[in-house]
PDB file of N, CA and C in Angstrom:
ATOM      1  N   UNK T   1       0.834  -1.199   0.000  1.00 59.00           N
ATOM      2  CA  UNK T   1       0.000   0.000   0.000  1.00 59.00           C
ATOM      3  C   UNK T   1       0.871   1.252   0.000  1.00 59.00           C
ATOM      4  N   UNK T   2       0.659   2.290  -0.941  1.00 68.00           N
ATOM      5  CA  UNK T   2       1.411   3.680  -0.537  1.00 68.00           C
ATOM      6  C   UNK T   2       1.035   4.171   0.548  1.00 68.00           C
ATOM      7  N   UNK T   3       1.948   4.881   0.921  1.00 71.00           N
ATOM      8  CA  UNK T   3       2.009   5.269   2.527  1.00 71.00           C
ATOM      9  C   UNK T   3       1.017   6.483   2.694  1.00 71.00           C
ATOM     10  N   UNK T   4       0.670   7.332   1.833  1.00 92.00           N
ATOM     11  CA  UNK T   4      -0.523   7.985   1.761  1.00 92.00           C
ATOM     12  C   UNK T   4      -1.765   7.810   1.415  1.00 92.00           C
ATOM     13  N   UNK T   5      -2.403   6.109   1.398  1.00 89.00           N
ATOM     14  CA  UNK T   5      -3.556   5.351   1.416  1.00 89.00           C
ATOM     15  C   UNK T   5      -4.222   5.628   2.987  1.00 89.00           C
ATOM     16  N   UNK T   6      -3.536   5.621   4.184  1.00 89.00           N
ATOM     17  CA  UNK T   6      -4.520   5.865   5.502  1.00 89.00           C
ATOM     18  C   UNK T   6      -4.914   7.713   5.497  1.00 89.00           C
ATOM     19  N   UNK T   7      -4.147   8.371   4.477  1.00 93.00           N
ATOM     20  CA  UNK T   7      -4.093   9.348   4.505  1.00 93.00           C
ATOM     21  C   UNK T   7      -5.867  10.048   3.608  1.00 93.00           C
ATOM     22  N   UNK T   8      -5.922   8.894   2.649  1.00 90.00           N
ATOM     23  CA  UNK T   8      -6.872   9.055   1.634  1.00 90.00           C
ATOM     24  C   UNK T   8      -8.289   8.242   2.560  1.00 90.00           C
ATOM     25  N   UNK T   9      -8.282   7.044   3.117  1.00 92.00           N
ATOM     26  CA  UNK T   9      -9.054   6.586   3.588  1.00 92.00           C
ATOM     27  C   UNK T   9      -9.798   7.802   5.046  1.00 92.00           C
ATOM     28  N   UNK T  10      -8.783   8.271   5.647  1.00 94.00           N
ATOM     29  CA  UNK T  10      -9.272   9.562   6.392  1.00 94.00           C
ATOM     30  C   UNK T  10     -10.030  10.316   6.176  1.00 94.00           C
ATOM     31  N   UNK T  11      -9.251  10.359   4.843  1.00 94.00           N
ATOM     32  CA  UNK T  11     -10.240  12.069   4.056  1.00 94.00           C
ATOM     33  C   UNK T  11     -11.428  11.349   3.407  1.00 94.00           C
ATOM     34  N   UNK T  12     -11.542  10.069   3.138  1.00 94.00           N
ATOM     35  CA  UNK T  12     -12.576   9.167   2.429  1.00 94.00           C
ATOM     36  C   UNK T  12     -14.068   9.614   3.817  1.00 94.00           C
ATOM     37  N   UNK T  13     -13.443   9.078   4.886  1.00 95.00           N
ATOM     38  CA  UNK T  13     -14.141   9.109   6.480  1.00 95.00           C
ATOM     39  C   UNK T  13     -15.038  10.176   6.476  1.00 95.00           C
ATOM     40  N   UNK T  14     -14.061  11.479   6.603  1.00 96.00           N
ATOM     41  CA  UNK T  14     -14.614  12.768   6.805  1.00 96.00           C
ATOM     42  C   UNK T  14     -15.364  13.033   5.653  1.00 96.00           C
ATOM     43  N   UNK T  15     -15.436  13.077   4.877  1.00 96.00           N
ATOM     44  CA  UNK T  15     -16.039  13.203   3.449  1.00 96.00           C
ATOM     45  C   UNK T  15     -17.447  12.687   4.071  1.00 96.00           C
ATOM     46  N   UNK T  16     -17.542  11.462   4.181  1.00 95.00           N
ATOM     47  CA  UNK T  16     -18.788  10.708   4.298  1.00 95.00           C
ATOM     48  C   UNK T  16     -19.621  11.220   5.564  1.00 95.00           C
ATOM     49  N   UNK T  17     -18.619  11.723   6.064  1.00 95.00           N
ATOM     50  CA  UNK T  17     -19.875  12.572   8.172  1.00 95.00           C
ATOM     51  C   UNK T  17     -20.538  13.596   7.154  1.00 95.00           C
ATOM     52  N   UNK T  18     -19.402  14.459   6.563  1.00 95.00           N
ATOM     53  CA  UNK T  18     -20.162  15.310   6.056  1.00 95.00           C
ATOM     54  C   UNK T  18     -21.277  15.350   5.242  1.00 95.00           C
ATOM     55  N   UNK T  19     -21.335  14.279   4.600  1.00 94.00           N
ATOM     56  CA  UNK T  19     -22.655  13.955   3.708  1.00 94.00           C
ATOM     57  C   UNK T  19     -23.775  13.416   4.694  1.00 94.00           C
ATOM     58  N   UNK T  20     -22.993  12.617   5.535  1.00 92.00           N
ATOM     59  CA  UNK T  20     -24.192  12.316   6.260  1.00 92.00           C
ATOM     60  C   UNK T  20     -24.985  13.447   7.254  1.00 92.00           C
ATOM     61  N   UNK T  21     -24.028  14.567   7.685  1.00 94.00           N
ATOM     62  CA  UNK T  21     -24.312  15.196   8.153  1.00 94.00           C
ATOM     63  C   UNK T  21     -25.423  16.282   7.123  1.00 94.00           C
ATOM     64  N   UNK T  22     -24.589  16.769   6.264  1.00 95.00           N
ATOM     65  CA  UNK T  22     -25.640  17.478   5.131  1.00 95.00           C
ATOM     66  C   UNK T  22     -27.081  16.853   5.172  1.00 95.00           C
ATOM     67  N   UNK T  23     -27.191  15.693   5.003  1.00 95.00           N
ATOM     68  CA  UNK T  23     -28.409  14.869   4.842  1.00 95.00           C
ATOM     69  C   UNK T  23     -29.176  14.865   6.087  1.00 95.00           C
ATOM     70  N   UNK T  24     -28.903  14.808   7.081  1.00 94.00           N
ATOM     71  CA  UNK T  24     -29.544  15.200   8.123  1.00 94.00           C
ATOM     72  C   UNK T  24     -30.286  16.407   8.357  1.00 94.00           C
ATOM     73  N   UNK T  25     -29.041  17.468   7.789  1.00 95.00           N
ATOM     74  CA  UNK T  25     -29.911  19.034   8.421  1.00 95.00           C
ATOM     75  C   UNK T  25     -30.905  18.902   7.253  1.00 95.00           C
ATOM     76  N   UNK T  26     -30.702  18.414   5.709  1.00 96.00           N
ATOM     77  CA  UNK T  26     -31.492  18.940   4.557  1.00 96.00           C
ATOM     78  C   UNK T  26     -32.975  18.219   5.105  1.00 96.00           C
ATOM     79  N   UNK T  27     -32.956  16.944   5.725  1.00 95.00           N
ATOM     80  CA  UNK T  27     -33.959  16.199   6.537  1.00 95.00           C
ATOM     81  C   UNK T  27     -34.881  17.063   7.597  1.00 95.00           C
ATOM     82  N   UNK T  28     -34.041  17.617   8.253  1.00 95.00           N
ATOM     83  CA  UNK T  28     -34.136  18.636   9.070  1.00 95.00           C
ATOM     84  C   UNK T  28     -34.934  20.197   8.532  1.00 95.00           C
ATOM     85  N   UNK T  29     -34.436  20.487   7.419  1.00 95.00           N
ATOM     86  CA  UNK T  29     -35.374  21.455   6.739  1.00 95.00           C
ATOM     87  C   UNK T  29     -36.482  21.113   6.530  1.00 95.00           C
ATOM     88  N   UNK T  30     -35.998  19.785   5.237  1.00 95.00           N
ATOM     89  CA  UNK T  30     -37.698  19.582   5.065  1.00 95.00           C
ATOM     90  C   UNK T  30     -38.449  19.087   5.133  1.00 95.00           C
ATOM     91  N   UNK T  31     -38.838  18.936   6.958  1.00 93.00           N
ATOM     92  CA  UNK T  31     -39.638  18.703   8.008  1.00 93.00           C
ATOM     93  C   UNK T  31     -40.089  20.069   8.069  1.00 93.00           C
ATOM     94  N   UNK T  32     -39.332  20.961   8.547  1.00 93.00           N
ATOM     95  CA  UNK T  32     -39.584  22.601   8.837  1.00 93.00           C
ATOM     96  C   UNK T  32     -40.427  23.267   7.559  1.00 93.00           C
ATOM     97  N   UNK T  33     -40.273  23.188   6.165  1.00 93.00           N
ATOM     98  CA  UNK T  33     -41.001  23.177   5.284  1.00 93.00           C
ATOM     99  C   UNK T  33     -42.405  22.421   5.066  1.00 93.00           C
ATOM    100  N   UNK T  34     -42.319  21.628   5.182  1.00 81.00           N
ATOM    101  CA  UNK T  34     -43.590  20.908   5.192  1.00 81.00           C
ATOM    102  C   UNK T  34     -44.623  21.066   6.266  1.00 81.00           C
ATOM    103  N   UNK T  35     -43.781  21.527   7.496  1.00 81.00           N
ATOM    104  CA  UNK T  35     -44.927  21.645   8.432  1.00 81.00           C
ATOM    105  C   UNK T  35     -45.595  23.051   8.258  1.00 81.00           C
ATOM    106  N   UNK T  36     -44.479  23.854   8.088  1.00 86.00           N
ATOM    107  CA  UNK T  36     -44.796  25.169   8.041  1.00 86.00           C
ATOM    108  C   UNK T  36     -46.304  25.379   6.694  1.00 86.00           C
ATOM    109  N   UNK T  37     -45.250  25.513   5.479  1.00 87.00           N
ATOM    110  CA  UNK T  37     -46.349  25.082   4.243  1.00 87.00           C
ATOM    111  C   UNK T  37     -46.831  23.882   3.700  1.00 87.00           C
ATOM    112  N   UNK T  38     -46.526  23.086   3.973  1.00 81.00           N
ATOM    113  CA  UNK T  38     -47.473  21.653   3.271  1.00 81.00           C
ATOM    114  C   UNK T  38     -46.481  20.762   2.422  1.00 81.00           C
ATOM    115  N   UNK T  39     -47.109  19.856   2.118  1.00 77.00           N
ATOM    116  CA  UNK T  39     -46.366  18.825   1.285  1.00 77.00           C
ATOM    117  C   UNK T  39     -46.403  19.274  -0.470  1.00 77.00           C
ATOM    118  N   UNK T  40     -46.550  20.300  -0.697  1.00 86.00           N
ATOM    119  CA  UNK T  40     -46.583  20.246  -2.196  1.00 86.00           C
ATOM    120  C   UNK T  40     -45.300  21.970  -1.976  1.00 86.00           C
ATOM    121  N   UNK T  41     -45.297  22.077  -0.619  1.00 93.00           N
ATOM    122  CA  UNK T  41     -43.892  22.870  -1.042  1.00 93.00           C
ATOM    123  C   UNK T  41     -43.040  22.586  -1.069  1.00 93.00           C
ATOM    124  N   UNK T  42     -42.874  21.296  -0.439  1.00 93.00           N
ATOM    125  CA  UNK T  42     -41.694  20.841  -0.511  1.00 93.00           C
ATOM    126  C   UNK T  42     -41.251  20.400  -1.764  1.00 93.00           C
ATOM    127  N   UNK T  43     -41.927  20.070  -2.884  1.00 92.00           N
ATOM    128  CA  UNK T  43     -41.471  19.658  -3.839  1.00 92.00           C
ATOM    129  C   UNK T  43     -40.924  21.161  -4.662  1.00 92.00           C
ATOM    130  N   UNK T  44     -41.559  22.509  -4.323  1.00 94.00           N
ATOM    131  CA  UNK T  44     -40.933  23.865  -4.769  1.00 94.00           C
ATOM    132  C   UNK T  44     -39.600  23.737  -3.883  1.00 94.00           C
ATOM    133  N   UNK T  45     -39.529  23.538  -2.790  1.00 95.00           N
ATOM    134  CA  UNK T  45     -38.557  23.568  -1.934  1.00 95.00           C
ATOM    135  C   UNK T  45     -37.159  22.996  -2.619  1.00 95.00           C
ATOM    136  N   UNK T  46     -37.758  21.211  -2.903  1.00 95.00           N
ATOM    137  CA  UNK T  46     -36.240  20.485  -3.566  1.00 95.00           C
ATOM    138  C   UNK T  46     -36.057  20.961  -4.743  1.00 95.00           C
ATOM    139  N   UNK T  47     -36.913  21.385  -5.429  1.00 95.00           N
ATOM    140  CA  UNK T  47     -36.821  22.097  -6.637  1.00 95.00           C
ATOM    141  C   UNK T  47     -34.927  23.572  -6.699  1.00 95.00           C
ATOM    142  N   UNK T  48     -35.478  24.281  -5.503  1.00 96.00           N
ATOM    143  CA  UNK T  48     -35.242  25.368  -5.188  1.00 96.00           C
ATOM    144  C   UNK T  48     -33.822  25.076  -4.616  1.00 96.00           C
ATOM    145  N   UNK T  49     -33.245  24.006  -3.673  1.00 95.00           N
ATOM    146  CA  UNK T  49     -32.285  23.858  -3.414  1.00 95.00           C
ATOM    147  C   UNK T  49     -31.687  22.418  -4.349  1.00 95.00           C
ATOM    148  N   UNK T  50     -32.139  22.154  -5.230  1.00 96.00           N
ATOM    149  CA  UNK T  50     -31.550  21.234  -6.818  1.00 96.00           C
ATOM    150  C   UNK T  50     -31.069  19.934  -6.050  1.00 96.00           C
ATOM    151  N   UNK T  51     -32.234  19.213  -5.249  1.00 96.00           N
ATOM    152  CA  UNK T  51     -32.002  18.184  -4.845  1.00 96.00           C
ATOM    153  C   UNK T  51     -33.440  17.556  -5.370  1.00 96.00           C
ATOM    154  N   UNK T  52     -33.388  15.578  -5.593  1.00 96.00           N
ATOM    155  CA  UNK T  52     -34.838  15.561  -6.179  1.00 96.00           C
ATOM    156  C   UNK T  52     -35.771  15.049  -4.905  1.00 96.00           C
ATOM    157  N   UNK T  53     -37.560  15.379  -5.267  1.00 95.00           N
ATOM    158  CA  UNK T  53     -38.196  15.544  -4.980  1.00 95.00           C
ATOM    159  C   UNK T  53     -38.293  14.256  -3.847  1.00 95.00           C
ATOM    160  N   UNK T  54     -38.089  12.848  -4.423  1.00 97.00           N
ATOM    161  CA  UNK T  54     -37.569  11.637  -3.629  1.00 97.00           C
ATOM    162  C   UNK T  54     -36.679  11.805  -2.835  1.00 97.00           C
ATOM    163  N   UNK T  55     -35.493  12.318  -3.418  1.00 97.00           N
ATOM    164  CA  UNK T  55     -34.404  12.217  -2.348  1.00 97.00           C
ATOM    165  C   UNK T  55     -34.802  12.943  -0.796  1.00 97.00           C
ATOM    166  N   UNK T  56     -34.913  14.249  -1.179  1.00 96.00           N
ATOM    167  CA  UNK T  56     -35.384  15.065   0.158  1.00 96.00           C
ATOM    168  C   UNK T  56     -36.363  14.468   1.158  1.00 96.00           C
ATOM    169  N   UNK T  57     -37.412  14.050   0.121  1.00 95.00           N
ATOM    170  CA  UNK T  57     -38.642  13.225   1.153  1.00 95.00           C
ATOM    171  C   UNK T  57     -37.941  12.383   1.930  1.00 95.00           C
ATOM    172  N   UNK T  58     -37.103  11.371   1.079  1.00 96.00           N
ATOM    173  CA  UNK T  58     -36.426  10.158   2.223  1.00 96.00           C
ATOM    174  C   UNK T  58     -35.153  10.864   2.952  1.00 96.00           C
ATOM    175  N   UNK T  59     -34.584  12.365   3.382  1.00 96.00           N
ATOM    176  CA  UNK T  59     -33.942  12.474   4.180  1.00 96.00           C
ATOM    177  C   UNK T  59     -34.957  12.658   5.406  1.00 96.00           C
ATOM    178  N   UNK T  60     -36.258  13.739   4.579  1.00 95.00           N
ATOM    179  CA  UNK T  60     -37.247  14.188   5.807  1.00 95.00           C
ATOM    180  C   UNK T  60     -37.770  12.774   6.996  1.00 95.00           C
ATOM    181  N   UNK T  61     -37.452  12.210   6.397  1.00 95.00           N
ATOM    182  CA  UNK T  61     -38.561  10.875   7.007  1.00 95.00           C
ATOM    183  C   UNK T  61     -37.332  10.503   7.788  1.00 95.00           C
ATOM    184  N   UNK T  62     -35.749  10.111   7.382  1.00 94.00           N
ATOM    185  CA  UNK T  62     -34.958   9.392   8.317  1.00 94.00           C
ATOM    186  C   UNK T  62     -34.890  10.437   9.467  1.00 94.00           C
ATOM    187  N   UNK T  63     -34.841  11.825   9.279  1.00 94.00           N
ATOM    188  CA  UNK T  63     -35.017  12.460  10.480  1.00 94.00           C
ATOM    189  C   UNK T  63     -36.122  12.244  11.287  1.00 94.00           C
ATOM    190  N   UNK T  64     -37.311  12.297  10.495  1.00 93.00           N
ATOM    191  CA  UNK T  64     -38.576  12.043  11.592  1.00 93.00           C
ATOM    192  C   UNK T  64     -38.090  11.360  12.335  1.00 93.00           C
ATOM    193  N   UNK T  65     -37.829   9.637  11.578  1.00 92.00           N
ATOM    194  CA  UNK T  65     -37.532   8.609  12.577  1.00 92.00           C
ATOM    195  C   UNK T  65     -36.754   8.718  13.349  1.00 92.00           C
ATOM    196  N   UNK T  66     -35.512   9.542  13.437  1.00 89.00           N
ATOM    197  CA  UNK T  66     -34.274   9.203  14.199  1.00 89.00           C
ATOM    198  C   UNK T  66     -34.792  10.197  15.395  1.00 89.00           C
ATOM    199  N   UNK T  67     -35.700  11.868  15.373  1.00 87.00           N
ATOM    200  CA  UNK T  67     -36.244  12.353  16.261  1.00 87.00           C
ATOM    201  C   UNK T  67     -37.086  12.094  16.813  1.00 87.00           C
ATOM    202  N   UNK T  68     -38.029  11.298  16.569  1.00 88.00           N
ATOM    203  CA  UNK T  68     -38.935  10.865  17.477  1.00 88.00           C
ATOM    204  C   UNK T  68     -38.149   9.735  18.089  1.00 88.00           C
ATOM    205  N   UNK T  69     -37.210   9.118  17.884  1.00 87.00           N
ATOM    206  CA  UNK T  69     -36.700   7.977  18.961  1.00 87.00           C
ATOM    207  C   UNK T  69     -35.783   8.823  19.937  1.00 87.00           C
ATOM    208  N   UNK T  70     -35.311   9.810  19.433  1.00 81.00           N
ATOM    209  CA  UNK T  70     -34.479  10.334  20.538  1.00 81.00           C
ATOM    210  C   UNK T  70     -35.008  11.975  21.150  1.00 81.00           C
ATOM    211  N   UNK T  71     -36.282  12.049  20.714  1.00 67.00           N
ATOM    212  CA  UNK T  71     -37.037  13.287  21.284  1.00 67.00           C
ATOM    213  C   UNK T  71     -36.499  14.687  20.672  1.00 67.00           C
ATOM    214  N   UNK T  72     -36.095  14.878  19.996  1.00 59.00           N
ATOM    215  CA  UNK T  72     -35.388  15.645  19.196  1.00 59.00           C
ATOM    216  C   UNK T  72     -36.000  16.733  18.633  1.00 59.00           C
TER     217      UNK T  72
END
């Protein structure tokens, strides 16, 4: 292995919180969207921040789930 492979697998690591993290707050929005205006803004919503209409729904929902188990 080159000696800068644990170096790449690191940055591989952090890379991936951050997505997971992104995916959380975007989950996190659009919950806040939907409650606020409804379920047909959210699809202006993913529109608006160029993510698709599926994807966003299934971040919104892993947040539901992960906040209602931990009261959130």
């Amino acid at each position: 292995q080159d000696a800068d492979y644990p170096l790449l697998v690191d940055a591989g690591i952090l890379a991936r919180e951050f997505k997971d993290t992104a995916q959380w707050k975007l989950g996190q929005l659009a919950a806040q969207v939907e409650r606020r205006w409804g379920e047909a803004s959210l699809k202006v919503y993913a529109s608006d921040v160029n993510i698709g209409y599926s994807t966003i729904r299934a971040y919104r929902q892993v947040y539901w789930e992960m906040a209602s188990s931990q009261d959130i």
